[in-house]
């Protein structure tokens, strides 16, 4: 049916939590087990293979650390965008979301630099299972970053015209989760060696 | 079709838009139902082909031809995958969940109708990818629905370099569809209930679908990660599951069964919910111990996360863990047995009638009981070492999955058909179909318990290569099973005729043909877009049957007094 | 929007401060491992990761003012992952020295060791 048609169901809130936010929590719950399963497998292997310490020393801690700061900063922008949306200031929320997208873009550029350097030095996906995990985990996280950027672009375009402002909070919650995943990936793949 | 629906449809354009790209939860439910039924026909015919090969090895199968070993493996693998992922899940959870949840909780649609439509579209895509995987060079994947590496990880081992990755992609897409659908279901029930519907007023089938959706969501995550890893092993050449490359094939088994065992309860619980709805209606009695059923379902859900390694007793797992998993596995029979007792207690002293849905519901309890009891032997690591991967295991899980995916589904279809399509099904044909399904079912799998105990391994293409297994006695049992299967499949024609004939020619159904309490029966049959003329409020629980001092023996949830 | 969103507003001024604390924790987590003491590495890298993630969830995702049971849902998912780890680790982390290997005399190929 037409996009404008909103069922009564969507507007109900028996829990007191708005439906969109509730759904985001369930999305994140299902994401926790996806990343959790991958990282649990990685940790087991890591503890089982002492030589992975040597492999891990070839990841670029500075690039990873810089990216941590980038993501934390973009999270701040996202939460400030939510704050602006709460005040009903759509254009400001949109600008802050664009800043968040900028952070995501920087993150991906640094990631591209890291990956290309590592691959050109022979640390490819196939060198060792450590690197398979490294590329799979950071790649899966990177896919989430890209998805976040796309959604934020759409939501910011709406917010600029003061439409669907409640979505600013929802994408922010997702974005903080992406940030939180990186907070764990960083020590797991970059610091611990 | 009611006047309202017709008017609404006219307002919303083409048939295409109404039936293919609709966001109406009932249409999406029917899309899931018909896709699931089509896949059930395909999966059923696959079992016909490989059972014929087992009964009469190397003879041409009528309608198919000679079955090659590779085809046999692909048929077995895809029969299992289809019946679980493309029949049980879509019909029991997605079709019934979509159709029933908004109607039963008294709202007009799912909270995210377009997400719902996307969920079905991804599901349809997954089904097409799976069917496509049977036609690629090398044929369909033949490494069993469990897809254990190293066999599944390398085209050089499984000889299906295209079939194996496509199978995995299809399964992964199916997971995505059900994650989207599950989030929608859970959010809908949490937020969109009719005014007055407390948690303890929610019909049991809705609770069960919700618990199942949460179980699915919580258990599938590691396997999604595992599927990505296996796909990389298959198509890129990483070595996550290859010991020679520092990986571990046991890891896949764990990731798979960490999902795979809760999955059993993901499909079992909705079936239990269906049975609860039907036996209360047809025994005109309140569900015995509503809270107990709910708590045991939740307990089953939690316990189901602690039992998965009983599938791996012979895989070389740590024997101390095998002890632990034996204990947890045997423990999980307690809540399930409790639920069965609750259903029997519900029947006790009721005014029982036996229309077709009730027969199927009762058959579910009886047949599932056999599946549950034979599971005790497999949950104990000692006996499992002998019985593992024999036809005993196969017969056991068919005694659980057949009641779940087929018998309970038929119960639900016969029960809710009037609501779904506005017409009644023929009860006599229904009863013929019932006996034609349940009797042959037992004649398929009881012989297979015996061949299993006789040592028949599950994944053998032709027992002619194993003289000790090729005794006339065992072969006769195999033939009995195959002939029974053919009879069972033929009786499904009765169902299909009844279904499609009633769809167009059946007598018109009243709004509440079974005199039931739950909210879906207050809407017209079939409900128009938007479901209710006036949105109902809820005043009591769903099972107030035969309440003393009332003229009627039922007391619908939406009636104020 | 709901009441809880109004409550979110009360935290407005804190975001930049939270961000500052997160950055400080980040610096510690990077500097900690340079000492080369394993216990310190574990605490600074992983202990602080938990603290940081909890702060992000609590303040940025507003779980501090969200309904309690959302915490429980998310934590239940983490518990399931711990169960997975506990059940799988005994196998995956101890693949050497099991009886079946000795009894059969089968020697698996040694994994390639780098460095």
Short mmCIF file of N, CA and C in Angstrom, two decimals, chain B residues 414-502:
data_model
loop_
_atom_site.label_atom_id
_atom_site.label_comp_id
_atom_site.label_asym_id
_atom_site.label_seq_id
_atom_site.Cartn_x
_atom_site.Cartn_y
_atom_site.Cartn_z
N UNK B 414 -6.57 -26.73 8.92
CA UNK B 414 -7.99 -27.07 9.00
C UNK B 414 -8.73 -26.15 9.96
N UNK B 415 -8.04 -25.72 11.02
CA UNK B 415 -8.69 -24.89 12.04
C UNK B 415 -8.88 -23.45 11.56
N UNK B 416 -7.84 -22.87 10.95
CA UNK B 416 -7.93 -21.46 10.59
C UNK B 416 -8.31 -21.22 9.13
N UNK B 417 -8.49 -22.29 8.36
CA UNK B 417 -8.88 -22.12 6.97
C UNK B 417 -10.12 -21.23 6.82
N UNK B 418 -11.18 -21.47 7.62
CA UNK B 418 -12.37 -20.61 7.47
C UNK B 418 -12.05 -19.13 7.65
N UNK B 419 -11.14 -18.84 8.60
CA UNK B 419 -10.78 -17.43 8.83
C UNK B 419 -9.92 -16.89 7.71
N UNK B 420 -8.99 -17.74 7.22
CA UNK B 420 -8.07 -17.26 6.20
C UNK B 420 -8.78 -16.99 4.88
N UNK B 421 -9.69 -17.91 4.50
CA UNK B 421 -10.24 -17.82 3.14
C UNK B 421 -11.75 -17.66 3.12
N UNK B 422 -12.38 -17.61 4.28
CA UNK B 422 -13.82 -17.34 4.32
C UNK B 422 -14.70 -18.49 3.91
N UNK B 423 -14.13 -19.69 3.77
CA UNK B 423 -14.94 -20.85 3.42
C UNK B 423 -14.54 -22.02 4.31
N UNK B 424 -15.48 -23.00 4.41
CA UNK B 424 -15.21 -24.17 5.24
C UNK B 424 -14.57 -25.26 4.38
N UNK B 425 -13.66 -26.03 5.00
CA UNK B 425 -13.14 -27.21 4.31
C UNK B 425 -14.08 -28.38 4.57
N UNK B 426 -14.01 -29.39 3.70
CA UNK B 426 -14.86 -30.56 3.85
C UNK B 426 -14.31 -31.46 4.96
N UNK B 427 -15.15 -31.74 5.96
CA UNK B 427 -14.68 -32.49 7.12
C UNK B 427 -14.46 -33.96 6.82
N UNK B 428 -15.31 -34.53 5.94
CA UNK B 428 -15.14 -35.95 5.61
C UNK B 428 -13.83 -36.18 4.88
N UNK B 429 -13.59 -35.35 3.86
CA UNK B 429 -12.30 -35.46 3.16
C UNK B 429 -11.16 -35.22 4.14
N UNK B 430 -11.36 -34.30 5.07
CA UNK B 430 -10.35 -34.03 6.08
C UNK B 430 -10.03 -35.27 6.89
N UNK B 431 -11.08 -36.01 7.26
CA UNK B 431 -10.83 -37.21 8.07
C UNK B 431 -10.16 -38.29 7.26
N UNK B 432 -10.56 -38.41 5.99
CA UNK B 432 -9.87 -39.39 5.13
C UNK B 432 -8.38 -39.02 5.05
N UNK B 433 -8.14 -37.74 4.85
CA UNK B 433 -6.76 -37.27 4.77
C UNK B 433 -6.02 -37.52 6.09
N UNK B 434 -6.72 -37.31 7.20
CA UNK B 434 -6.09 -37.52 8.51
C UNK B 434 -5.59 -38.95 8.66
N UNK B 435 -6.51 -39.92 8.45
CA UNK B 435 -6.10 -41.32 8.64
C UNK B 435 -5.08 -41.72 7.58
N UNK B 436 -5.23 -41.17 6.38
CA UNK B 436 -4.29 -41.48 5.31
C UNK B 436 -2.92 -40.88 5.53
N UNK B 437 -2.83 -39.94 6.46
CA UNK B 437 -1.53 -39.36 6.77
C UNK B 437 -0.91 -40.03 7.99
N UNK B 438 -1.71 -40.18 9.05
CA UNK B 438 -1.13 -40.62 10.32
C UNK B 438 -0.78 -42.11 10.31
N UNK B 439 -1.63 -42.94 9.70
CA UNK B 439 -1.31 -44.38 9.71
C UNK B 439 -0.06 -44.68 8.87
N UNK B 440 0.01 -44.22 7.61
CA UNK B 440 1.25 -44.49 6.86
C UNK B 440 2.48 -43.87 7.51
N UNK B 441 2.31 -42.73 8.17
CA UNK B 441 3.46 -42.11 8.83
C UNK B 441 4.10 -43.09 9.80
N UNK B 442 3.28 -43.76 10.62
CA UNK B 442 3.84 -44.73 11.57
C UNK B 442 4.46 -45.93 10.86
N UNK B 443 3.87 -46.29 9.71
CA UNK B 443 4.42 -47.43 8.98
C UNK B 443 5.70 -47.07 8.23
N UNK B 444 5.96 -45.78 8.06
CA UNK B 444 7.26 -45.42 7.49
C UNK B 444 8.34 -45.56 8.56
N UNK B 445 8.08 -45.00 9.74
CA UNK B 445 9.19 -44.76 10.65
C UNK B 445 9.36 -45.83 11.71
N UNK B 446 8.33 -46.60 12.05
CA UNK B 446 8.57 -47.69 13.01
C UNK B 446 9.54 -48.71 12.40
N UNK B 447 9.36 -49.12 11.13
CA UNK B 447 10.38 -50.01 10.54
C UNK B 447 11.78 -49.41 10.56
N UNK B 448 11.85 -48.09 10.42
CA UNK B 448 13.19 -47.49 10.37
C UNK B 448 13.86 -47.46 11.74
N UNK B 449 13.05 -47.43 12.82
CA UNK B 449 13.66 -47.62 14.15
C UNK B 449 14.37 -48.97 14.18
N UNK B 450 13.72 -49.96 13.58
CA UNK B 450 14.28 -51.31 13.66
C UNK B 450 15.51 -51.44 12.77
N UNK B 451 15.45 -50.91 11.55
CA UNK B 451 16.65 -50.99 10.71
C UNK B 451 17.79 -50.21 11.37
N UNK B 452 17.44 -49.13 12.03
CA UNK B 452 18.48 -48.35 12.72
C UNK B 452 19.15 -49.17 13.81
N UNK B 453 18.33 -49.86 14.60
CA UNK B 453 18.92 -50.69 15.65
C UNK B 453 19.68 -51.86 15.03
N UNK B 454 19.28 -52.24 13.82
CA UNK B 454 20.02 -53.27 13.10
C UNK B 454 21.32 -52.76 12.51
N UNK B 455 21.57 -51.47 12.67
CA UNK B 455 22.87 -50.94 12.25
C UNK B 455 22.87 -50.17 10.95
N UNK B 456 21.70 -49.90 10.37
CA UNK B 456 21.67 -49.14 9.12
C UNK B 456 22.18 -47.72 9.33
N UNK B 457 23.23 -47.39 8.63
CA UNK B 457 23.72 -46.02 8.69
C UNK B 457 22.84 -45.13 7.81
N UNK B 458 22.69 -43.86 8.28
CA UNK B 458 21.77 -42.95 7.60
C UNK B 458 22.15 -42.60 6.18
N UNK B 459 23.44 -42.50 5.93
CA UNK B 459 23.83 -41.83 4.68
C UNK B 459 24.40 -42.81 3.66
N UNK B 460 23.71 -43.94 3.54
CA UNK B 460 24.16 -44.96 2.59
C UNK B 460 23.25 -44.92 1.37
N UNK B 461 23.91 -44.90 0.21
CA UNK B 461 23.17 -44.78 -1.05
C UNK B 461 22.56 -46.13 -1.43
N UNK B 462 23.35 -47.20 -1.27
CA UNK B 462 22.82 -48.51 -1.61
C UNK B 462 23.40 -49.53 -0.65
N UNK B 463 22.50 -50.26 0.06
CA UNK B 463 22.99 -51.24 1.02
C UNK B 463 23.50 -52.50 0.35
N UNK B 464 23.36 -52.56 -0.98
CA UNK B 464 23.91 -53.73 -1.68
C UNK B 464 25.41 -53.83 -1.50
N UNK B 465 26.03 -52.70 -1.18
CA UNK B 465 27.47 -52.72 -0.96
C UNK B 465 27.84 -53.19 0.44
N UNK B 466 26.84 -53.46 1.29
CA UNK B 466 27.09 -53.85 2.68
C UNK B 466 26.35 -55.15 2.96
N UNK B 467 26.98 -56.28 2.70
CA UNK B 467 26.26 -57.56 2.77
C UNK B 467 25.54 -57.78 4.09
N UNK B 468 26.15 -57.35 5.20
CA UNK B 468 25.50 -57.59 6.49
C UNK B 468 24.20 -56.81 6.64
N UNK B 469 24.10 -55.70 5.93
CA UNK B 469 22.87 -54.89 6.00
C UNK B 469 21.88 -55.29 4.92
N UNK B 470 22.29 -56.15 4.00
CA UNK B 470 21.43 -56.47 2.86
C UNK B 470 20.62 -57.74 3.12
N UNK B 471 20.31 -58.02 4.40
CA UNK B 471 19.50 -59.20 4.70
C UNK B 471 18.09 -58.98 4.21
N UNK B 472 17.38 -60.08 3.84
CA UNK B 472 16.00 -59.93 3.36
C UNK B 472 15.12 -59.20 4.38
N UNK B 473 15.36 -59.49 5.68
CA UNK B 473 14.51 -58.87 6.72
C UNK B 473 14.63 -57.35 6.68
N UNK B 474 15.86 -56.85 6.71
CA UNK B 474 16.05 -55.40 6.71
C UNK B 474 15.53 -54.81 5.40
N UNK B 475 15.75 -55.51 4.30
CA UNK B 475 15.30 -54.97 3.03
C UNK B 475 13.77 -54.88 2.99
N UNK B 476 13.10 -55.90 3.57
CA UNK B 476 11.63 -55.85 3.59
C UNK B 476 11.15 -54.65 4.40
N UNK B 477 11.83 -54.38 5.51
CA UNK B 477 11.44 -53.20 6.31
C UNK B 477 11.61 -51.93 5.49
N UNK B 478 12.70 -51.86 4.75
CA UNK B 478 12.91 -50.67 3.91
C UNK B 478 11.80 -50.54 2.89
N UNK B 479 11.37 -51.68 2.33
CA UNK B 479 10.30 -51.62 1.33
C UNK B 479 8.99 -51.19 1.99
N UNK B 480 8.71 -51.70 3.21
CA UNK B 480 7.50 -51.27 3.92
C UNK B 480 7.51 -49.76 4.10
N UNK B 481 8.66 -49.24 4.53
CA UNK B 481 8.74 -47.79 4.75
C UNK B 481 8.48 -47.03 3.45
N UNK B 482 9.08 -47.51 2.37
CA UNK B 482 8.93 -46.79 1.10
C UNK B 482 7.48 -46.85 0.60
N UNK B 483 6.87 -48.05 0.66
CA UNK B 483 5.49 -48.16 0.20
C UNK B 483 4.58 -47.27 1.05
N UNK B 484 4.83 -47.25 2.37
CA UNK B 484 4.01 -46.39 3.24
C UNK B 484 4.18 -44.93 2.85
N UNK B 485 5.41 -44.56 2.50
CA UNK B 485 5.64 -43.17 2.10
C UNK B 485 4.83 -42.84 0.86
N UNK B 486 4.83 -43.77 -0.09
CA UNK B 486 4.08 -43.50 -1.33
C UNK B 486 2.59 -43.35 -1.00
N UNK B 487 2.09 -44.22 -0.12
CA UNK B 487 0.68 -44.11 0.26
C UNK B 487 0.42 -42.76 0.92
N UNK B 488 1.32 -42.37 1.83
CA UNK B 488 1.15 -41.09 2.52
C UNK B 488 1.13 -39.94 1.52
N UNK B 489 2.05 -39.98 0.57
CA UNK B 489 2.09 -38.90 -0.41
C UNK B 489 0.82 -38.88 -1.24
N UNK B 490 0.31 -40.07 -1.61
CA UNK B 490 -0.92 -40.10 -2.42
C UNK B 490 -2.09 -39.50 -1.65
N UNK B 491 -2.14 -39.76 -0.35
CA UNK B 491 -3.26 -39.20 0.43
C UNK B 491 -3.19 -37.68 0.53
N UNK B 492 -2.00 -37.11 0.28
CA UNK B 492 -1.93 -35.65 0.30
C UNK B 492 -2.71 -35.04 -0.86
N UNK B 493 -2.94 -35.86 -1.90
CA UNK B 493 -3.76 -35.36 -3.01
C UNK B 493 -5.16 -35.03 -2.50
N UNK B 494 -5.65 -35.86 -1.57
CA UNK B 494 -6.96 -35.59 -0.98
C UNK B 494 -6.96 -34.21 -0.32
N UNK B 495 -5.86 -33.93 0.41
CA UNK B 495 -5.78 -32.63 1.07
C UNK B 495 -5.75 -31.50 0.06
N UNK B 496 -4.87 -31.65 -0.95
CA UNK B 496 -4.74 -30.57 -1.92
C UNK B 496 -6.07 -30.32 -2.63
N UNK B 497 -6.78 -31.43 -2.97
CA UNK B 497 -8.09 -31.26 -3.61
C UNK B 497 -9.03 -30.53 -2.66
N UNK B 498 -9.09 -31.00 -1.42
CA UNK B 498 -9.98 -30.39 -0.43
C UNK B 498 -9.65 -28.91 -0.26
N UNK B 499 -8.35 -28.61 -0.18
CA UNK B 499 -7.90 -27.24 0.05
C UNK B 499 -8.35 -26.33 -1.09
N UNK B 500 -7.98 -26.72 -2.33
CA UNK B 500 -8.25 -25.80 -3.43
C UNK B 500 -9.72 -25.81 -3.83
N UNK B 501 -10.39 -26.96 -3.68
CA UNK B 501 -11.81 -26.99 -3.97
C UNK B 501 -12.56 -26.10 -2.97
N UNK B 502 -12.22 -26.25 -1.68
CA UNK B 502 -12.90 -25.44 -0.66
C UNK B 502 -12.60 -23.96 -0.82
#
